[in-house]
Amino acid sequence: MSIDDLGSRQGMSFTASVSEAAVEDASVGVDAMDQLLDRLLVEHGYVIDRLSQT
């Protein structure tokens, strides 16, 4: 299904469909970054702590 088809099905313009897809993609990226940072802090927090003291 193309973006044009998706936009037509949802009653949105091509531009609105692309904009919505970009916002959704960005939010997925933020969630992935949050998960990565949480993992780094849990697994390597001691290194970050030592670096902050130098």
CSV table of C-alpha atoms in Angstrom, one decimal:
chain,number,residue,atom,x,y,z
A,1,MET,CA,0.0,0.0,0.0
A,2,SER,CA,1.4,3.4,-1.0
A,3,ILE,CA,1.3,6.5,1.1
A,4,ASP,CA,-1.2,7.9,-1.4
A,5,ASP,CA,-3.5,4.9,-0.8
A,6,LEU,CA,-3.1,5.2,2.9
A,7,GLY,CA,-3.9,8.9,2.9
A,8,SER,CA,-7.0,8.3,0.7
A,9,ARG,CA,-8.3,5.5,3.1
A,10,GLN,CA,-7.8,7.8,6.1
A,11,GLY,CA,-9.2,10.9,4.4
A,12,MET,CA,-5.8,12.7,4.6
A,13,SER,CA,-3.6,14.4,2.1
A,14,PHE,CA,-0.3,13.0,1.0
A,15,THR,CA,1.5,15.7,3.0
A,16,ALA,CA,-0.6,14.9,6.1
A,17,SER,CA,0.1,11.2,5.7
A,18,VAL,CA,3.9,11.8,5.4
A,19,SER,CA,3.8,14.1,8.4
A,20,GLU,CA,2.0,11.6,10.5
A,21,ALA,CA,4.4,8.8,9.5
A,22,ALA,CA,7.4,11.0,10.4
A,23,VAL,CA,5.9,11.8,13.9
A,24,GLU,CA,5.2,8.1,14.5
A,25,ASP,CA,8.8,7.2,13.4
A,26,ALA,CA,10.3,9.9,15.6
A,27,SER,CA,8.3,8.6,18.6
A,28,VAL,CA,9.5,5.1,18.0
A,29,GLY,CA,13.1,6.4,17.8
A,30,VAL,CA,12.6,8.2,21.2
A,31,ASP,CA,11.3,5.1,22.8
A,32,ALA,CA,14.3,3.1,21.4
A,33,MET,CA,16.7,5.7,22.7
A,34,ASP,CA,15.1,5.7,26.1
A,35,GLN,CA,15.4,1.9,26.3
A,36,LEU,CA,19.1,2.1,25.2
A,37,LEU,CA,19.9,4.8,27.8
A,38,ASP,CA,18.1,2.7,30.5
A,39,ARG,CA,20.1,-0.3,29.6
A,40,LEU,CA,23.4,1.6,29.6
A,41,LEU,CA,22.7,3.0,33.0
A,42,VAL,CA,21.8,-0.4,34.4
A,43,GLU,CA,24.7,-2.3,32.9
A,44,HIS,CA,27.4,0.4,32.9
A,45,GLY,CA,26.2,3.0,35.5
A,46,TYR,CA,29.4,2.5,37.5
A,47,VAL,CA,31.5,3.7,34.5
A,48,ILE,CA,29.3,6.8,34.0
A,49,ASP,CA,29.6,7.5,37.8
A,50,ARG,CA,33.4,7.2,37.7
A,51,LEU,CA,33.6,9.4,34.6
A,52,SER,CA,31.5,12.1,36.3
A,53,GLN,CA,34.0,12.2,39.2
A,54,THR,CA,37.0,12.9,37.1
